[in-house]
Amino acid sequence: MLSSTLELLETARRNVYAIGAFNVYNLEGVKAVIGAAEAHQSPAMLQLHPSSLKSGGSPLVALCLEAARAATVPISVHLDHSTDAAAIKTALQAGMNSIMADGSHLPYSENLAFTKEMTELAHTYGAAVEAEIGRISGTEDGLSIAEKEAKMTDPVQAVEFVAATRVDALAVTIGNVHGEYRSEPRLDFDRLAKIRKLISIPLVLHGASGLPASMISKSIQLGVSKFNVNTEVRQAYLRSLKEQLGSPKTPDLLDLTQEAIASMQAVVAEKLQLFGSVGKAHLHQSPYAQMLARLIAN
């Protein structure tokens, strides 16, 4: 069922688990995410990076939305890391549940102005907005940010930013990185705890691929309600294709895609377990969740 992103995040926050948001590029990725979510009775999010949106266009958005509607568990559709007002408007007009207005590459005042403008726009469509304070390093989907450009989220600045922009969720930078971690991850949990104490909206952690279970669990306990996952699922897809295409016998195309879906689905299922959302689909169908969804829509 196509669901409100904000309802998913708020219900997860109140019940101390997190929603897995998985970047998808095609039908195989969509089927892998929804297949894992349905098999484990978990909510989930389908995410499109701007590069995916540019490549797949409105047909890819329509695919995600229709797949979410047909799912037996709560699924929302989200535009990830968009720096472009036109792309955000396209996503909203196509019916996506939420967008990330990413002004983190801009000076603080410009980030605030851009985010505020995009939030006002998104709210007219009944969509939720995620924004970012700080600057996460790493490389993923053509987005490359050097370590020297990375900047931790300032808790006090975050309070001002949320109040001024009225965003619905905040992506924080506490030592997390896009793509693969080149060394053992080190997250600043004291910083996360302070941010959680100062603001009440759902918190998001990008760069969940490669984080150990202990860090995932502690992040959830400290208020993270959404984890973004891309690298590990994408790697499973490519690894499956490489293995099958490297065999002596040329595989049937449908067999090839089914194996790729299964490989990705296994990774998604593992992440849903880590995030604590397995078996939680029913919480998003409770009278309280339905009331919350109506309030959000109005």
mmCIF file of C-alpha atoms in Angstrom:
data_model
loop_
_atom_site.group_PDB
_atom_site.id
_atom_site.type_symbol
_atom_site.label_atom_id
_atom_site.label_comp_id
_atom_site.label_asym_id
_atom_site.label_seq_id
_atom_site.Cartn_x
_atom_site.Cartn_y
_atom_site.Cartn_z
ATOM 1 C CA MET A 1 0.000 0.000 0.000
ATOM 2 C CA LEU A 2 1.252 3.455 -0.878
ATOM 3 C CA SER A 3 1.836 5.199 2.438
ATOM 4 C CA SER A 4 2.807 8.555 3.879
ATOM 5 C CA THR A 5 6.548 8.855 4.461
ATOM 6 C CA LEU A 6 5.986 11.024 7.498
ATOM 7 C CA GLU A 7 3.570 8.501 9.020
ATOM 8 C CA LEU A 8 6.140 5.742 8.470
ATOM 9 C CA LEU A 9 8.849 7.777 10.188
ATOM 10 C CA GLU A 10 6.687 9.017 13.062
ATOM 11 C CA THR A 11 5.321 5.558 13.853
ATOM 12 C CA ALA A 12 8.848 4.113 13.708
ATOM 13 C CA ARG A 13 10.148 6.878 15.969
ATOM 14 C CA ARG A 14 7.428 6.313 18.548
ATOM 15 C CA ASN A 15 8.021 2.554 18.561
ATOM 16 C CA VAL A 16 11.845 2.695 18.466
ATOM 17 C CA TYR A 17 12.771 1.102 15.159
ATOM 18 C CA ALA A 18 13.782 2.550 11.801
ATOM 19 C CA ILE A 19 12.524 2.524 8.236
ATOM 20 C CA GLY A 20 14.836 1.181 5.560
ATOM 21 C CA ALA A 21 15.019 3.475 2.505
ATOM 22 C CA PHE A 22 16.507 1.630 -0.454
ATOM 23 C CA ASN A 23 17.714 3.243 -3.676
ATOM 24 C CA VAL A 24 16.209 1.566 -6.746
ATOM 25 C CA TYR A 25 17.003 1.879 -10.441
ATOM 26 C CA ASN A 26 14.681 -0.523 -12.224
ATOM 27 C CA LEU A 27 11.942 -3.142 -11.868
ATOM 28 C CA GLU A 28 14.351 -5.674 -10.366
ATOM 29 C CA GLY A 29 15.293 -3.330 -7.542
ATOM 30 C CA VAL A 30 11.678 -2.443 -6.838
ATOM 31 C CA LYS A 31 10.675 -6.116 -6.725
ATOM 32 C CA ALA A 32 13.588 -6.919 -4.398
ATOM 33 C CA VAL A 33 12.633 -4.231 -1.874
ATOM 34 C CA ILE A 34 8.916 -4.978 -1.874
ATOM 35 C CA GLY A 35 9.496 -8.739 -1.922
ATOM 36 C CA ALA A 36 11.658 -8.506 1.207
ATOM 37 C CA ALA A 37 9.233 -6.131 2.931
ATOM 38 C CA GLU A 38 6.235 -8.374 2.224
ATOM 39 C CA ALA A 39 8.070 -11.562 3.233
ATOM 40 C CA HIS A 40 9.000 -9.991 6.564
ATOM 41 C CA GLN A 41 5.888 -7.877 7.145
ATOM 42 C CA SER A 42 7.927 -4.707 7.260
ATOM 43 C CA PRO A 43 7.367 -1.134 6.066
ATOM 44 C CA ALA A 44 9.977 0.215 3.640
ATOM 45 C CA MET A 45 10.776 3.078 1.288
ATOM 46 C CA LEU A 46 11.654 3.085 -2.393
ATOM 47 C CA GLN A 47 14.166 5.857 -3.093
ATOM 48 C CA LEU A 48 15.168 7.457 -6.376
ATOM 49 C CA HIS A 49 18.438 9.337 -6.582
ATOM 50 C CA PRO A 50 18.304 12.337 -8.965
ATOM 51 C CA SER A 51 20.468 10.388 -11.427
ATOM 52 C CA SER A 52 17.899 7.579 -11.415
ATOM 53 C CA LEU A 53 15.068 10.059 -11.861
ATOM 54 C CA LYS A 54 16.887 11.643 -14.793
ATOM 55 C CA SER A 55 17.549 8.259 -16.374
ATOM 56 C CA GLY A 56 14.171 6.609 -15.779
ATOM 57 C CA GLY A 57 11.964 9.699 -15.803
ATOM 58 C CA SER A 58 8.238 9.560 -15.169
ATOM 59 C CA PRO A 59 7.930 5.855 -16.145
ATOM 60 C CA LEU A 60 10.277 4.884 -13.299
ATOM 61 C CA VAL A 61 8.338 7.053 -10.840
ATOM 62 C CA ALA A 62 5.071 5.482 -12.046
ATOM 63 C CA LEU A 63 6.573 2.018 -11.612
ATOM 64 C CA CYS A 64 7.531 2.761 -7.997
ATOM 65 C CA LEU A 65 4.168 4.289 -7.154
ATOM 66 C CA GLU A 66 2.164 1.457 -8.718
ATOM 67 C CA ALA A 67 4.333 -1.179 -7.034
ATOM 68 C CA ALA A 68 3.822 0.571 -3.698
ATOM 69 C CA ARG A 69 0.044 0.665 -4.209
ATOM 70 C CA ALA A 70 -0.016 -3.046 -5.023
ATOM 71 C CA ALA A 71 2.158 -4.036 -2.041
ATOM 72 C CA THR A 72 0.574 -5.711 0.968
ATOM 73 C CA VAL A 73 2.753 -3.711 3.383
ATOM 74 C CA PRO A 74 3.250 0.068 3.807
ATOM 75 C CA ILE A 75 5.636 1.463 1.180
ATOM 76 C CA SER A 76 6.434 5.087 0.399
ATOM 77 C CA VAL A 77 8.310 6.618 -2.539
ATOM 78 C CA HIS A 78 11.000 9.235 -1.948
ATOM 79 C CA LEU A 79 13.284 11.465 -4.028
ATOM 80 C CA ASP A 80 16.758 11.320 -2.512
ATOM 81 C CA HIS A 81 19.455 14.037 -2.460
ATOM 82 C CA SER A 82 17.922 16.506 -4.885
ATOM 83 C CA THR A 83 19.627 19.857 -5.307
ATOM 84 C CA ASP A 84 17.424 20.945 -8.200
ATOM 85 C CA ALA A 85 14.098 22.751 -7.761
ATOM 86 C CA ALA A 86 12.845 21.593 -11.159
ATOM 87 C CA ALA A 87 13.520 17.918 -10.355
ATOM 88 C CA ILE A 88 11.795 18.303 -6.997
ATOM 89 C CA LYS A 89 8.743 19.836 -8.655
ATOM 90 C CA THR A 90 8.674 17.008 -11.203
ATOM 91 C CA ALA A 91 8.774 14.423 -8.411
ATOM 92 C CA LEU A 92 5.991 16.135 -6.493
ATOM 93 C CA GLN A 93 3.804 16.447 -9.568
ATOM 94 C CA ALA A 94 4.350 12.747 -10.260
ATOM 95 C CA GLY A 95 2.936 11.914 -6.821
ATOM 96 C CA MET A 96 6.008 11.003 -4.800
ATOM 97 C CA ASN A 97 5.383 10.951 -1.046
ATOM 98 C CA SER A 98 8.467 12.861 -0.009
ATOM 99 C CA ILE A 99 11.594 14.574 -1.234
ATOM 100 C CA MET A 100 15.022 15.390 0.102
ATOM 101 C CA ALA A 101 15.827 19.030 -0.540
ATOM 102 C CA ASP A 102 19.606 18.801 -0.320
ATOM 103 C CA GLY A 103 21.196 22.198 0.140
ATOM 104 C CA SER A 104 24.070 20.832 2.221
ATOM 105 C CA HIS A 105 26.576 21.829 -0.472
ATOM 106 C CA LEU A 106 25.561 25.473 -0.052
ATOM 107 C CA PRO A 107 26.587 28.001 2.608
ATOM 108 C CA TYR A 108 24.284 27.698 5.612
ATOM 109 C CA SER A 109 22.114 30.730 4.793
ATOM 110 C CA GLU A 110 21.590 29.542 1.209
ATOM 111 C CA ASN A 111 20.854 25.995 2.380
ATOM 112 C CA LEU A 112 18.216 27.414 4.716
ATOM 113 C CA ALA A 113 16.624 29.548 1.986
ATOM 114 C CA PHE A 114 16.573 26.704 -0.566
ATOM 115 C CA THR A 115 15.178 24.214 1.934
ATOM 116 C CA LYS A 116 12.499 26.603 3.140
ATOM 117 C CA GLU A 117 11.344 27.275 -0.423
ATOM 118 C CA MET A 118 11.242 23.560 -1.315
ATOM 119 C CA THR A 119 9.450 22.722 1.940
ATOM 120 C CA GLU A 120 6.738 25.264 1.251
ATOM 121 C CA LEU A 121 6.336 23.807 -2.232
ATOM 122 C CA ALA A 122 6.275 20.178 -1.083
ATOM 123 C CA HIS A 123 3.752 20.862 1.644
ATOM 124 C CA THR A 124 1.311 22.220 -0.939
ATOM 125 C CA TYR A 125 1.413 18.723 -2.475
ATOM 126 C CA GLY A 126 0.987 17.040 0.919
ATOM 127 C CA ALA A 127 4.524 15.647 0.691
ATOM 128 C CA ALA A 128 7.121 15.451 3.446
ATOM 129 C CA VAL A 129 10.590 17.017 3.253
ATOM 130 C CA GLU A 130 13.940 15.729 4.443
ATOM 131 C CA ALA A 131 16.875 18.123 4.613
ATOM 132 C CA GLU A 132 20.506 17.931 5.674
ATOM 133 C CA ILE A 133 22.631 19.985 8.021
ATOM 134 C CA GLY A 134 26.332 19.295 7.784
ATOM 135 C CA ARG A 135 28.050 17.596 4.861
ATOM 136 C CA ILE A 136 28.485 13.842 4.480
ATOM 137 C CA SER A 137 31.586 12.611 2.634
ATOM 138 C CA GLY A 138 31.954 9.693 0.237
ATOM 139 C CA THR A 139 30.995 8.722 -3.309
ATOM 140 C CA GLU A 140 27.722 7.234 -4.516
ATOM 141 C CA ASP A 141 25.601 7.530 -7.680
ATOM 142 C CA GLY A 142 27.870 10.204 -9.110
ATOM 143 C CA LEU A 143 27.764 12.231 -5.866
ATOM 144 C CA SER A 144 31.343 12.699 -4.691
ATOM 145 C CA ILE A 145 32.281 14.700 -1.615
ATOM 146 C CA ALA A 146 35.840 14.828 -0.286
ATOM 147 C CA GLU A 147 36.554 14.300 3.409
ATOM 148 C CA LYS A 148 37.856 17.843 3.671
ATOM 149 C CA GLU A 149 34.385 19.084 2.666
ATOM 150 C CA ALA A 150 32.610 16.981 5.279
ATOM 151 C CA LYS A 151 31.142 18.839 8.207
ATOM 152 C CA MET A 152 29.434 17.496 11.298
ATOM 153 C CA THR A 153 25.913 18.630 12.102
ATOM 154 C CA ASP A 154 25.868 21.469 14.643
ATOM 155 C CA PRO A 155 23.074 20.645 17.161
ATOM 156 C CA VAL A 156 22.298 24.295 17.964
ATOM 157 C CA GLN A 157 22.267 25.261 14.293
ATOM 158 C CA ALA A 158 19.968 22.310 13.612
ATOM 159 C CA VAL A 159 17.371 23.738 15.996
ATOM 160 C CA GLU A 160 17.381 27.070 14.172
ATOM 161 C CA PHE A 161 17.285 25.373 10.772
ATOM 162 C CA VAL A 162 14.308 23.129 11.592
ATOM 163 C CA ALA A 163 12.336 26.008 13.099
ATOM 164 C CA ALA A 164 12.997 28.286 10.122
ATOM 165 C CA THR A 165 12.371 25.753 7.341
ATOM 166 C CA ARG A 166 9.643 23.596 8.960
ATOM 167 C CA VAL A 167 11.145 20.437 7.443
ATOM 168 C CA ASP A 168 9.703 17.081 8.457
ATOM 169 C CA ALA A 169 12.918 15.066 8.873
ATOM 170 C CA LEU A 170 16.586 15.906 9.274
ATOM 171 C CA ALA A 171 19.552 13.983 7.881
ATOM 172 C CA VAL A 172 22.445 14.309 10.298
ATOM 173 C CA THR A 173 26.183 14.020 9.769
ATOM 174 C CA ILE A 174 27.899 12.341 12.719
ATOM 175 C CA GLY A 175 30.768 10.532 10.979
ATOM 176 C CA ASN A 176 28.663 8.533 8.506
ATOM 177 C CA VAL A 177 29.772 8.380 4.854
ATOM 178 C CA HIS A 178 28.281 7.620 1.448
ATOM 179 C CA GLY A 179 29.412 4.409 -0.191
ATOM 180 C CA GLU A 180 31.905 2.083 1.453
ATOM 181 C CA TYR A 181 33.707 2.860 4.715
ATOM 182 C CA ARG A 182 37.452 2.822 4.091
ATOM 183 C CA SER A 183 38.186 2.253 7.771
ATOM 184 C CA GLU A 184 36.208 1.220 10.838
ATOM 185 C CA PRO A 185 33.152 3.503 11.151
ATOM 186 C CA ARG A 186 33.280 6.004 14.015
ATOM 187 C CA LEU A 187 30.021 7.752 14.790
ATOM 188 C CA ASP A 188 29.706 10.681 17.200
ATOM 189 C CA PHE A 189 26.850 9.380 19.349
ATOM 190 C CA ASP A 190 27.167 12.226 21.850
ATOM 191 C CA ARG A 191 26.411 14.642 19.025
ATOM 192 C CA LEU A 192 23.448 12.520 17.915
ATOM 193 C CA ALA A 193 22.075 12.407 21.462
ATOM 194 C CA LYS A 194 22.279 16.188 21.747
ATOM 195 C CA ILE A 195 20.505 16.686 18.411
ATOM 196 C CA ARG A 196 17.752 14.277 19.476
ATOM 197 C CA LYS A 197 17.324 16.140 22.759
ATOM 198 C CA LEU A 198 16.988 19.495 21.012
ATOM 199 C CA ILE A 199 14.665 18.610 18.100
ATOM 200 C CA SER A 200 11.670 16.287 17.908
ATOM 201 C CA ILE A 201 11.307 15.527 14.192
ATOM 202 C CA PRO A 202 12.519 12.166 12.815
ATOM 203 C CA LEU A 203 16.261 11.885 12.215
ATOM 204 C CA VAL A 204 17.841 10.213 9.195
ATOM 205 C CA LEU A 205 21.241 8.580 8.780
ATOM 206 C CA HIS A 206 22.691 8.267 5.285
ATOM 207 C CA GLY A 207 25.474 5.802 4.599
ATOM 208 C CA ALA A 208 24.000 2.811 6.457
ATOM 209 C CA SER A 209 25.738 0.354 4.105
ATOM 210 C CA GLY A 210 28.580 -1.181 6.072
ATOM 211 C CA LEU A 211 27.586 0.042 9.533
ATOM 212 C CA PRO A 212 27.805 -2.744 12.155
ATOM 213 C CA ALA A 213 24.676 -3.922 13.956
ATOM 214 C CA SER A 214 25.754 -2.347 17.245
ATOM 215 C CA MET A 215 25.954 1.116 15.665
ATOM 216 C CA ILE A 216 22.636 0.670 13.910
ATOM 217 C CA SER A 217 20.977 -0.310 17.183
ATOM 218 C CA LYS A 218 22.504 2.563 19.149
ATOM 219 C CA SER A 219 21.518 5.058 16.435
ATOM 220 C CA ILE A 220 17.907 3.877 16.648
ATOM 221 C CA GLN A 221 17.927 4.158 20.425
ATOM 222 C CA LEU A 222 19.160 7.743 20.023
ATOM 223 C CA GLY A 223 16.357 8.674 17.649
ATOM 224 C CA VAL A 224 17.267 7.715 14.070
ATOM 225 C CA SER A 225 14.056 6.713 12.280
ATOM 226 C CA LYS A 226 15.332 6.182 8.725
ATOM 227 C CA PHE A 227 18.453 4.615 7.251
ATOM 228 C CA ASN A 228 19.462 5.040 3.609
ATOM 229 C CA VAL A 229 20.904 1.946 1.912
ATOM 230 C CA ASN A 230 22.317 1.790 -1.596
ATOM 231 C CA THR A 231 25.830 0.392 -1.951
ATOM 232 C CA GLU A 232 25.292 -3.139 -0.633
ATOM 233 C CA VAL A 233 22.086 -3.715 -2.604
ATOM 234 C CA ARG A 234 23.660 -2.372 -5.792
ATOM 235 C CA GLN A 235 26.731 -4.548 -5.266
ATOM 236 C CA ALA A 236 24.551 -7.646 -4.821
ATOM 237 C CA TYR A 237 22.846 -6.882 -8.141
ATOM 238 C CA LEU A 238 26.095 -6.419 -10.044
ATOM 239 C CA ARG A 239 27.728 -9.432 -8.402
ATOM 240 C CA SER A 240 24.809 -11.664 -9.396
ATOM 241 C CA LEU A 241 24.938 -10.493 -13.001
ATOM 242 C CA LYS A 242 28.702 -10.955 -13.172
ATOM 243 C CA GLU A 243 28.549 -14.495 -11.776
ATOM 244 C CA GLN A 244 25.809 -15.599 -14.151
ATOM 245 C CA LEU A 245 27.260 -13.955 -17.243
ATOM 246 C CA GLY A 246 30.611 -15.520 -16.442
ATOM 247 C CA SER A 247 29.231 -19.060 -16.609
ATOM 248 C CA PRO A 248 29.987 -21.224 -19.696
ATOM 249 C CA LYS A 249 26.319 -21.391 -20.652
ATOM 250 C CA THR A 250 24.561 -18.142 -21.550
ATOM 251 C CA PRO A 251 21.688 -17.748 -19.043
ATOM 252 C CA ASP A 252 18.101 -17.054 -19.979
ATOM 253 C CA LEU A 253 17.279 -13.382 -19.484
ATOM 254 C CA LEU A 254 14.411 -14.059 -17.071
ATOM 255 C CA ASP A 255 16.564 -16.448 -15.038
ATOM 256 C CA LEU A 256 19.247 -13.770 -14.958
ATOM 257 C CA THR A 257 16.874 -11.139 -13.581
ATOM 258 C CA GLN A 258 15.257 -13.502 -11.081
ATOM 259 C CA GLU A 259 18.643 -14.396 -9.612
ATOM 260 C CA ALA A 260 19.542 -10.709 -9.390
ATOM 261 C CA ILE A 261 16.271 -9.951 -7.605
ATOM 262 C CA ALA A 262 16.886 -12.783 -5.142
ATOM 263 C CA SER A 263 20.403 -11.533 -4.408
ATOM 264 C CA MET A 264 19.208 -7.997 -3.739
ATOM 265 C CA GLN A 265 16.206 -9.185 -1.745
ATOM 266 C CA ALA A 266 18.463 -11.123 0.623
ATOM 267 C CA VAL A 267 20.444 -7.953 1.384
ATOM 268 C CA VAL A 268 17.271 -5.887 1.877
ATOM 269 C CA ALA A 269 15.857 -8.525 4.241
ATOM 270 C CA GLU A 270 19.044 -8.444 6.307
ATOM 271 C CA LYS A 271 18.793 -4.669 6.616
ATOM 272 C CA LEU A 272 15.136 -4.790 7.650
ATOM 273 C CA GLN A 273 16.134 -7.145 10.455
ATOM 274 C CA LEU A 274 18.914 -4.781 11.532
ATOM 275 C CA PHE A 275 16.579 -1.796 11.547
ATOM 276 C CA GLY A 276 14.045 -3.578 13.748
ATOM 277 C CA SER A 277 11.136 -3.086 11.330
ATOM 278 C CA VAL A 278 10.433 -6.785 10.704
ATOM 279 C CA GLY A 279 6.915 -7.665 11.824
ATOM 280 C CA LYS A 280 6.017 -3.997 12.314
ATOM 281 C CA ALA A 281 3.815 -3.481 9.238
ATOM 282 C CA HIS A 282 0.672 -3.799 11.348
ATOM 283 C CA LEU A 283 1.658 -0.786 13.450
ATOM 284 C CA HIS A 284 1.216 1.396 10.365
ATOM 285 C CA GLN A 285 -2.324 0.110 9.946
ATOM 286 C CA SER A 286 -3.403 0.827 13.520
ATOM 287 C CA PRO A 287 -6.149 3.387 14.265
ATOM 288 C CA TYR A 288 -3.483 5.752 15.617
ATOM 289 C CA ALA A 289 -1.353 5.481 12.462
ATOM 290 C CA GLN A 290 -4.407 6.031 10.283
ATOM 291 C CA MET A 291 -5.349 9.098 12.327
ATOM 292 C CA LEU A 292 -1.777 10.384 12.028
ATOM 293 C CA ALA A 293 -1.826 9.865 8.250
ATOM 294 C CA ARG A 294 -5.095 11.861 8.007
ATOM 295 C CA LEU A 295 -3.670 14.682 10.094
ATOM 296 C CA ILE A 296 -0.550 14.781 7.919
ATOM 297 C CA ALA A 297 -2.643 14.824 4.749
ATOM 298 C CA ASN A 298 -4.642 17.790 6.045
#
